[in-house]
């Protein structure tokens, strides 16, 4: 079945460091790929998405490119801020019967950015 | 506008009791999802509603779990004879259309079964 694997945390960085969080997936078809973020004490928020191969999703300085050849969707940011401290989840969805676009999730990666 | 809301935000109950968790989706959203997130894990799909009907309940762990959405808006997740292993955060998400790629999440209900 479909699955998502993302790098384990916690990840600790200094402010302005470069961030990469790896995410790979297994899917039978052509999934859409997502990164969600969960800030402390808040609910899940969509950070960015990509719906087909070679698409690049971007938001708030974060980017991820849908790589079909490597089945990957790694999250990157060139210069992290303390306010980026959160848990990041990689997820995929495929169209299922009845237009069910349930999300399949990775375990989450906790990021702590120190000033 | 208002986002997805869930009540209660926290629920503590005793083993064997019955609980109901409520989700108010964004107005006009036809698709609704329930997920369960255990500590240190990613969310796991429970059930999907398209309108009033449960189009996919394959993620419900057993027959103690049931969910309804009688008028195609508010949904209630019901858990009978709760067990300690049911302790988790229960998340609700809605989408504007069936088949839409984007899901909007509520803050979750943290259920603790003692």
PDB file of C-alpha atoms in Angstrom:
ATOM      1  CA  UNK A   1       0.000   0.000   0.000  1.00  0.00           C
ATOM      2  CA  UNK A   2       0.866   3.663  -0.077  1.00  0.00           C
ATOM      3  CA  UNK A   3       3.314   4.985   2.498  1.00  0.00           C
ATOM      4  CA  UNK A   4       5.438   7.992   3.402  1.00  0.00           C
ATOM      5  CA  UNK A   5       8.839   7.915   5.065  1.00  0.00           C
ATOM      6  CA  UNK A   6      10.431  11.043   6.437  1.00  0.00           C
ATOM      7  CA  UNK A   7      13.634  11.627   8.292  1.00  0.00           C
ATOM      8  CA  UNK A   8      13.516  11.253  12.005  1.00  0.00           C
ATOM      9  CA  UNK A   9      13.949  14.182  14.299  1.00  0.00           C
ATOM     10  CA  UNK A  10      14.455  16.102  16.278  1.00  0.00           C
ATOM     11  CA  UNK A  11      16.379  18.473  14.079  1.00  0.00           C
ATOM     12  CA  UNK A  12      18.105  21.348  15.847  1.00  0.00           C
ATOM     13  CA  UNK A  13      19.509  24.261  13.874  1.00  0.00           C
ATOM     14  CA  UNK A  14      20.814  27.723  14.498  1.00  0.00           C
ATOM     15  CA  UNK A  15      18.978  30.690  13.057  1.00  0.00           C
ATOM     16  CA  UNK A  16      19.817  31.345   9.383  1.00  0.00           C
ATOM     17  CA  UNK A  17      21.000  27.763   8.815  1.00  0.00           C
ATOM     18  CA  UNK A  18      19.902  25.755   5.778  1.00  0.00           C
ATOM     19  CA  UNK A  19      17.161  23.212   6.340  1.00  0.00           C
ATOM     20  CA  UNK A  20      16.465  19.938   4.559  1.00  0.00           C
ATOM     21  CA  UNK A  21      13.888  17.422   5.740  1.00  0.00           C
ATOM     22  CA  UNK A  22      13.849  14.311   3.588  1.00  0.00           C
ATOM     23  CA  UNK A  23      10.633  12.646   2.506  1.00  0.00           C
ATOM     24  CA  UNK A  24      10.180   9.651   0.231  1.00  0.00           C
ATOM     25  CA  UNK A  25       6.986   7.908  -0.718  1.00  0.00           C
ATOM     26  CA  UNK A  26       5.563   4.687  -2.099  1.00  0.00           C
ATOM     27  CA  UNK A  27       2.425   4.904  -4.180  1.00  0.00           C
ATOM     28  CA  UNK A  28       0.663   2.779  -6.754  1.00  0.00           C
ATOM     29  CA  UNK A  29      -0.420   5.682  -8.959  1.00  0.00           C
ATOM     30  CA  UNK A  30       0.244   9.382  -9.244  1.00  0.00           C
ATOM     31  CA  UNK A  31      -0.241  10.951  -5.859  1.00  0.00           C
ATOM     32  CA  UNK A  32      -0.362  14.565  -4.815  1.00  0.00           C
ATOM     33  CA  UNK A  33       2.267  15.443  -2.233  1.00  0.00           C
ATOM     34  CA  UNK A  34       2.038  17.781   0.722  1.00  0.00           C
ATOM     35  CA  UNK A  35       3.965  19.288   3.570  1.00  0.00           C
ATOM     36  CA  UNK A  36       1.935  20.215   6.636  1.00  0.00           C
ATOM     37  CA  UNK A  37       3.242  22.131   9.643  1.00  0.00           C
ATOM     38  CA  UNK A  38       2.097  22.024  13.239  1.00  0.00           C
ATOM     39  CA  UNK A  39       3.247  24.934  15.355  1.00  0.00           C
ATOM     40  CA  UNK A  40       3.282  24.471  19.140  1.00  0.00           C
ATOM     41  CA  UNK A  41      -0.248  24.462  20.489  1.00  0.00           C
ATOM     42  CA  UNK A  42      -1.835  24.843  17.066  1.00  0.00           C
ATOM     43  CA  UNK A  43      -3.537  22.630  14.496  1.00  0.00           C
ATOM     44  CA  UNK A  44      -2.133  21.250  11.276  1.00  0.00           C
ATOM     45  CA  UNK A  45      -1.671  23.788   8.481  1.00  0.00           C
ATOM     46  CA  UNK A  46      -0.920  23.129   4.862  1.00  0.00           C
ATOM     47  CA  UNK A  47       2.550  24.513   4.120  1.00  0.00           C
ATOM     48  CA  UNK A  48       2.885  23.611   0.435  1.00  0.00           C
ATOM     49  CA  UNK A  49       1.834  21.041  -2.114  1.00  0.00           C
ATOM     50  CA  UNK A  50       2.638  19.636  -5.541  1.00  0.00           C
ATOM     51  CA  UNK A  51       0.220  17.688  -7.685  1.00  0.00           C
ATOM     52  CA  UNK A  52       2.392  16.271 -10.469  1.00  0.00           C
ATOM     53  CA  UNK A  53       5.949  15.309 -11.263  1.00  0.00           C
ATOM     54  CA  UNK A  54       8.482  18.161 -11.410  1.00  0.00           C
ATOM     55  CA  UNK A  55       6.070  20.602  -9.762  1.00  0.00           C
ATOM     56  CA  UNK A  56       7.653  22.778  -7.107  1.00  0.00           C
ATOM     57  CA  UNK A  57       5.579  23.855  -4.137  1.00  0.00           C
ATOM     58  CA  UNK A  58       6.675  26.923  -2.223  1.00  0.00           C
ATOM     59  CA  UNK A  59       5.460  29.021   0.683  1.00  0.00           C
ATOM     60  CA  UNK A  60       7.029  31.177   3.413  1.00  0.00           C
ATOM     61  CA  UNK A  61      10.507  30.533   2.012  1.00  0.00           C
ATOM     62  CA  UNK A  62      10.037  26.748   2.062  1.00  0.00           C
ATOM     63  CA  UNK A  63      10.263  24.718  -1.145  1.00  0.00           C
ATOM     64  CA  UNK A  64       9.798  21.117  -2.187  1.00  0.00           C
ATOM     65  CA  UNK A  65      10.005  19.547  -5.643  1.00  0.00           C
ATOM     66  CA  UNK A  66       8.006  16.475  -6.664  1.00  0.00           C
ATOM     67  CA  UNK A  67      10.621  14.015  -7.960  1.00  0.00           C
ATOM     68  CA  UNK A  68       8.978  10.995  -9.516  1.00  0.00           C
ATOM     69  CA  UNK A  69      12.255   9.325 -10.476  1.00  0.00           C
ATOM     70  CA  UNK A  70      13.421   9.246  -6.868  1.00  0.00           C
ATOM     71  CA  UNK A  71       9.901   9.184  -5.324  1.00  0.00           C
ATOM     72  CA  UNK A  72      10.903  12.087  -3.122  1.00  0.00           C
ATOM     73  CA  UNK A  73       9.513  15.412  -1.923  1.00  0.00           C
ATOM     74  CA  UNK A  74      12.235  16.888   0.285  1.00  0.00           C
ATOM     75  CA  UNK A  75      11.491  20.103   2.164  1.00  0.00           C
ATOM     76  CA  UNK A  76      14.099  22.879   2.043  1.00  0.00           C
ATOM     77  CA  UNK A  77      14.535  26.380   3.360  1.00  0.00           C
ATOM     78  CA  UNK A  78      17.600  28.505   2.802  1.00  0.00           C
ATOM     79  CA  UNK A  79      17.593  30.398   6.095  1.00  0.00           C
ATOM     80  CA  UNK A  80      15.478  29.234   9.021  1.00  0.00           C
ATOM     81  CA  UNK A  81      14.098  31.472  11.730  1.00  0.00           C
ATOM     82  CA  UNK A  82      13.210  30.778  15.342  1.00  0.00           C
ATOM     83  CA  UNK A  83       9.557  31.078  14.327  1.00  0.00           C
ATOM     84  CA  UNK A  84       9.966  28.021  12.056  1.00  0.00           C
ATOM     85  CA  UNK A  85      10.242  25.784  15.107  1.00  0.00           C
ATOM     86  CA  UNK A  86       7.445  23.262  14.652  1.00  0.00           C
ATOM     87  CA  UNK A  87       6.682  19.696  13.622  1.00  0.00           C
ATOM     88  CA  UNK A  88       6.658  19.101   9.870  1.00  0.00           C
ATOM     89  CA  UNK A  89       4.658  16.296   8.251  1.00  0.00           C
ATOM     90  CA  UNK A  90       5.016  14.937   4.746  1.00  0.00           C
ATOM     91  CA  UNK A  91       1.854  13.407   3.293  1.00  0.00           C
ATOM     92  CA  UNK A  92       0.380  12.064   0.082  1.00  0.00           C
ATOM     93  CA  UNK A  93      -3.067  11.583  -1.312  1.00  0.00           C
ATOM     94  CA  UNK A  94      -4.424   9.647  -4.235  1.00  0.00           C
ATOM     95  CA  UNK A  95      -7.864   9.674  -5.711  1.00  0.00           C
ATOM     96  CA  UNK A  96      -9.759   6.686  -4.373  1.00  0.00           C
ATOM     97  CA  UNK A  97     -13.265   5.397  -4.874  1.00  0.00           C
ATOM     98  CA  UNK A  98     -15.883   8.029  -4.148  1.00  0.00           C
ATOM     99  CA  UNK A  99     -13.363  10.853  -4.583  1.00  0.00           C
ATOM    100  CA  UNK A 100     -11.803  10.004  -1.239  1.00  0.00           C
ATOM    101  CA  UNK A 101      -8.542  11.931  -1.010  1.00  0.00           C
ATOM    102  CA  UNK A 102      -7.481  10.596   2.358  1.00  0.00           C
ATOM    103  CA  UNK A 103      -4.012  11.628   3.393  1.00  0.00           C
ATOM    104  CA  UNK A 104      -1.257   9.128   4.148  1.00  0.00           C
ATOM    105  CA  UNK A 105       1.232  10.651   6.565  1.00  0.00           C
ATOM    106  CA  UNK A 106       4.822  10.393   7.614  1.00  0.00           C
ATOM    107  CA  UNK A 107       5.702  10.300  11.308  1.00  0.00           C
ATOM    108  CA  UNK A 108       6.620  13.968  11.473  1.00  0.00           C
ATOM    109  CA  UNK A 109       9.940  15.718  12.018  1.00  0.00           C
ATOM    110  CA  UNK A 110      10.377  18.094  14.924  1.00  0.00           C
ATOM    111  CA  UNK A 111      12.447  21.177  14.152  1.00  0.00           C
ATOM    112  CA  UNK A 112      13.915  23.452  16.812  1.00  0.00           C
ATOM    113  CA  UNK A 113      15.655  26.643  15.711  1.00  0.00           C
ATOM    114  CA  UNK A 114      17.869  28.362  18.237  1.00  0.00           C
ATOM    115  CA  UNK A 115      18.640  32.086  18.145  1.00  0.00           C
TER     116      UNK A 115
ATOM    117  CA  UNK B   1     -14.222  33.258   7.995  1.00  0.00           C
ATOM    118  CA  UNK B   2     -14.484  30.541  10.597  1.00  0.00           C
ATOM    119  CA  UNK B   3     -12.297  27.515  10.247  1.00  0.00           C
ATOM    120  CA  UNK B   4     -12.964  23.948  11.274  1.00  0.00           C
ATOM    121  CA  UNK B   5     -13.894  23.703  14.925  1.00  0.00           C
ATOM    122  CA  UNK B   6     -13.877  20.683  17.195  1.00  0.00           C
ATOM    123  CA  UNK B   7     -15.378  20.195  20.613  1.00  0.00           C
ATOM    124  CA  UNK B   8     -14.421  19.455  23.244  1.00  0.00           C
ATOM    125  CA  UNK B   9     -10.774  20.384  22.991  1.00  0.00           C
ATOM    126  CA  UNK B  10      -9.960  17.915  25.752  1.00  0.00           C
ATOM    127  CA  UNK B  11     -11.885  14.923  27.000  1.00  0.00           C
ATOM    128  CA  UNK B  12     -10.892  12.712  29.903  1.00  0.00           C
ATOM    129  CA  UNK B  13     -12.950   9.601  30.439  1.00  0.00           C
ATOM    130  CA  UNK B  14     -12.770   6.278  32.203  1.00  0.00           C
ATOM    131  CA  UNK B  15     -12.241   2.953  30.544  1.00  0.00           C
ATOM    132  CA  UNK B  16     -15.522   1.490  29.368  1.00  0.00           C
ATOM    133  CA  UNK B  17     -17.346   4.797  28.984  1.00  0.00           C
ATOM    134  CA  UNK B  18     -18.960   6.205  25.846  1.00  0.00           C
ATOM    135  CA  UNK B  19     -17.714   9.443  24.255  1.00  0.00           C
ATOM    136  CA  UNK B  20     -18.809  11.711  21.440  1.00  0.00           C
ATOM    137  CA  UNK B  21     -16.490  14.075  19.615  1.00  0.00           C
ATOM    138  CA  UNK B  22     -17.922  16.838  17.461  1.00  0.00           C
ATOM    139  CA  UNK B  23     -16.626  18.478  14.301  1.00  0.00           C
ATOM    140  CA  UNK B  24     -17.995  21.642  12.692  1.00  0.00           C
ATOM    141  CA  UNK B  25     -16.529  21.911   9.195  1.00  0.00           C
ATOM    142  CA  UNK B  26     -16.085  25.072   7.194  1.00  0.00           C
ATOM    143  CA  UNK B  27     -19.479  26.173   5.914  1.00  0.00           C
ATOM    144  CA  UNK B  28     -20.254  24.741   2.493  1.00  0.00           C
ATOM    145  CA  UNK B  29     -17.521  22.097   2.545  1.00  0.00           C
ATOM    146  CA  UNK B  30     -18.951  18.829   1.308  1.00  0.00           C
ATOM    147  CA  UNK B  31     -16.104  16.473   2.159  1.00  0.00           C
ATOM    148  CA  UNK B  32     -15.192  15.668   5.756  1.00  0.00           C
ATOM    149  CA  UNK B  33     -12.439  13.448   7.154  1.00  0.00           C
ATOM    150  CA  UNK B  34     -11.626  12.089  10.587  1.00  0.00           C
ATOM    151  CA  UNK B  35      -8.067  11.140  11.537  1.00  0.00           C
ATOM    152  CA  UNK B  36      -6.470   9.888  14.727  1.00  0.00           C
ATOM    153  CA  UNK B  37      -3.007  10.971  15.844  1.00  0.00           C
ATOM    154  CA  UNK B  38      -1.254   9.025  18.546  1.00  0.00           C
ATOM    155  CA  UNK B  39       1.681  10.498  20.418  1.00  0.00           C
ATOM    156  CA  UNK B  40       4.767  10.752  18.233  1.00  0.00           C
ATOM    157  CA  UNK B  41       2.954   9.517  15.137  1.00  0.00           C
ATOM    158  CA  UNK B  42       1.475  11.016  12.028  1.00  0.00           C
ATOM    159  CA  UNK B  43      -2.300  11.128  11.703  1.00  0.00           C
ATOM    160  CA  UNK B  44      -4.097   7.972  10.552  1.00  0.00           C
ATOM    161  CA  UNK B  45      -7.216   8.039   8.429  1.00  0.00           C
ATOM    162  CA  UNK B  46     -10.435   6.881  10.083  1.00  0.00           C
ATOM    163  CA  UNK B  47     -13.426   7.797   7.914  1.00  0.00           C
ATOM    164  CA  UNK B  48     -14.467   9.982   4.978  1.00  0.00           C
ATOM    165  CA  UNK B  49     -17.852  11.585   4.385  1.00  0.00           C
ATOM    166  CA  UNK B  50     -19.095  12.925   1.097  1.00  0.00           C
ATOM    167  CA  UNK B  51     -22.188  14.854   2.050  1.00  0.00           C
ATOM    168  CA  UNK B  52     -24.227  12.847   4.527  1.00  0.00           C
ATOM    169  CA  UNK B  53     -22.915   9.396   3.696  1.00  0.00           C
ATOM    170  CA  UNK B  54     -19.811   7.654   4.938  1.00  0.00           C
ATOM    171  CA  UNK B  55     -18.118   6.948   1.617  1.00  0.00           C
ATOM    172  CA  UNK B  56     -15.139   5.174   3.200  1.00  0.00           C
ATOM    173  CA  UNK B  57     -14.998   3.908   6.782  1.00  0.00           C
ATOM    174  CA  UNK B  58     -12.135   1.496   6.201  1.00  0.00           C
ATOM    175  CA  UNK B  59      -9.902   3.245   8.732  1.00  0.00           C
ATOM    176  CA  UNK B  60     -12.158   2.730  11.721  1.00  0.00           C
ATOM    177  CA  UNK B  61     -10.207   0.349  13.969  1.00  0.00           C
ATOM    178  CA  UNK B  62     -13.172  -1.754  15.135  1.00  0.00           C
ATOM    179  CA  UNK B  63     -16.924  -1.698  15.637  1.00  0.00           C
ATOM    180  CA  UNK B  64     -16.667   0.393  18.809  1.00  0.00           C
ATOM    181  CA  UNK B  65     -16.064   3.391  16.549  1.00  0.00           C
ATOM    182  CA  UNK B  66     -18.860   5.002  14.578  1.00  0.00           C
ATOM    183  CA  UNK B  67     -19.365   8.400  12.953  1.00  0.00           C
ATOM    184  CA  UNK B  68     -22.359  10.250  11.567  1.00  0.00           C
ATOM    185  CA  UNK B  69     -23.013  13.370   9.554  1.00  0.00           C
ATOM    186  CA  UNK B  70     -26.826  13.472   9.342  1.00  0.00           C
ATOM    187  CA  UNK B  71     -27.274  16.831   7.620  1.00  0.00           C
ATOM    188  CA  UNK B  72     -24.075  16.951   5.631  1.00  0.00           C
ATOM    189  CA  UNK B  73     -22.455  19.501   7.901  1.00  0.00           C
ATOM    190  CA  UNK B  74     -21.611  18.733  11.543  1.00  0.00           C
ATOM    191  CA  UNK B  75     -20.127  15.316  12.186  1.00  0.00           C
ATOM    192  CA  UNK B  76     -19.913  13.313  15.403  1.00  0.00           C
ATOM    193  CA  UNK B  77     -17.406  10.559  16.081  1.00  0.00           C
ATOM    194  CA  UNK B  78     -18.723   8.106  18.639  1.00  0.00           C
ATOM    195  CA  UNK B  79     -16.614   5.658  20.617  1.00  0.00           C
ATOM    196  CA  UNK B  80     -18.238   2.969  22.729  1.00  0.00           C
ATOM    197  CA  UNK B  81     -16.637   1.076  25.610  1.00  0.00           C
ATOM    198  CA  UNK B  82     -13.495   3.190  25.441  1.00  0.00           C
ATOM    199  CA  UNK B  83     -10.130   1.556  26.022  1.00  0.00           C
ATOM    200  CA  UNK B  84      -6.839   3.071  27.130  1.00  0.00           C
ATOM    201  CA  UNK B  85      -5.477   2.479  23.634  1.00  0.00           C
ATOM    202  CA  UNK B  86      -8.063   4.900  22.256  1.00  0.00           C
ATOM    203  CA  UNK B  87      -6.186   7.780  23.868  1.00  0.00           C
ATOM    204  CA  UNK B  88      -5.053  10.078  21.058  1.00  0.00           C
ATOM    205  CA  UNK B  89      -5.792  13.371  19.367  1.00  0.00           C
ATOM    206  CA  UNK B  90      -8.772  13.067  17.036  1.00  0.00           C
ATOM    207  CA  UNK B  91      -8.560  15.398  14.072  1.00  0.00           C
ATOM    208  CA  UNK B  92     -11.270  16.536  11.720  1.00  0.00           C
ATOM    209  CA  UNK B  93     -10.657  18.070   8.301  1.00  0.00           C
ATOM    210  CA  UNK B  94     -12.961  19.396   5.612  1.00  0.00           C
ATOM    211  CA  UNK B  95     -12.585  20.044   1.896  1.00  0.00           C
ATOM    212  CA  UNK B  96     -14.699  22.279  -0.317  1.00  0.00           C
ATOM    213  CA  UNK B  97     -15.436  19.535  -2.834  1.00  0.00           C
ATOM    214  CA  UNK B  98     -15.173  15.791  -3.005  1.00  0.00           C
ATOM    215  CA  UNK B  99     -11.895  15.024  -4.701  1.00  0.00           C
ATOM    216  CA  UNK B 100     -10.368  18.370  -3.714  1.00  0.00           C
ATOM    217  CA  UNK B 101      -6.698  18.240  -2.903  1.00  0.00           C
ATOM    218  CA  UNK B 102      -6.723  20.566   0.075  1.00  0.00           C
ATOM    219  CA  UNK B 103      -7.961  19.659   3.522  1.00  0.00           C
ATOM    220  CA  UNK B 104      -8.479  22.206   6.291  1.00  0.00           C
ATOM    221  CA  UNK B 105      -7.869  20.864   9.760  1.00  0.00           C
ATOM    222  CA  UNK B 106      -9.477  21.623  13.066  1.00  0.00           C
ATOM    223  CA  UNK B 107      -7.434  21.922  16.277  1.00  0.00           C
ATOM    224  CA  UNK B 108      -8.299  18.399  17.352  1.00  0.00           C
ATOM    225  CA  UNK B 109      -9.813  16.795  20.431  1.00  0.00           C
ATOM    226  CA  UNK B 110      -7.361  15.241  22.849  1.00  0.00           C
ATOM    227  CA  UNK B 111      -8.991  12.115  24.287  1.00  0.00           C
ATOM    228  CA  UNK B 112      -7.520  10.531  27.388  1.00  0.00           C
ATOM    229  CA  UNK B 113      -8.916   7.231  28.612  1.00  0.00           C
ATOM    230  CA  UNK B 114      -7.924   6.447  32.178  1.00  0.00           C
TER     231      UNK B 114
END
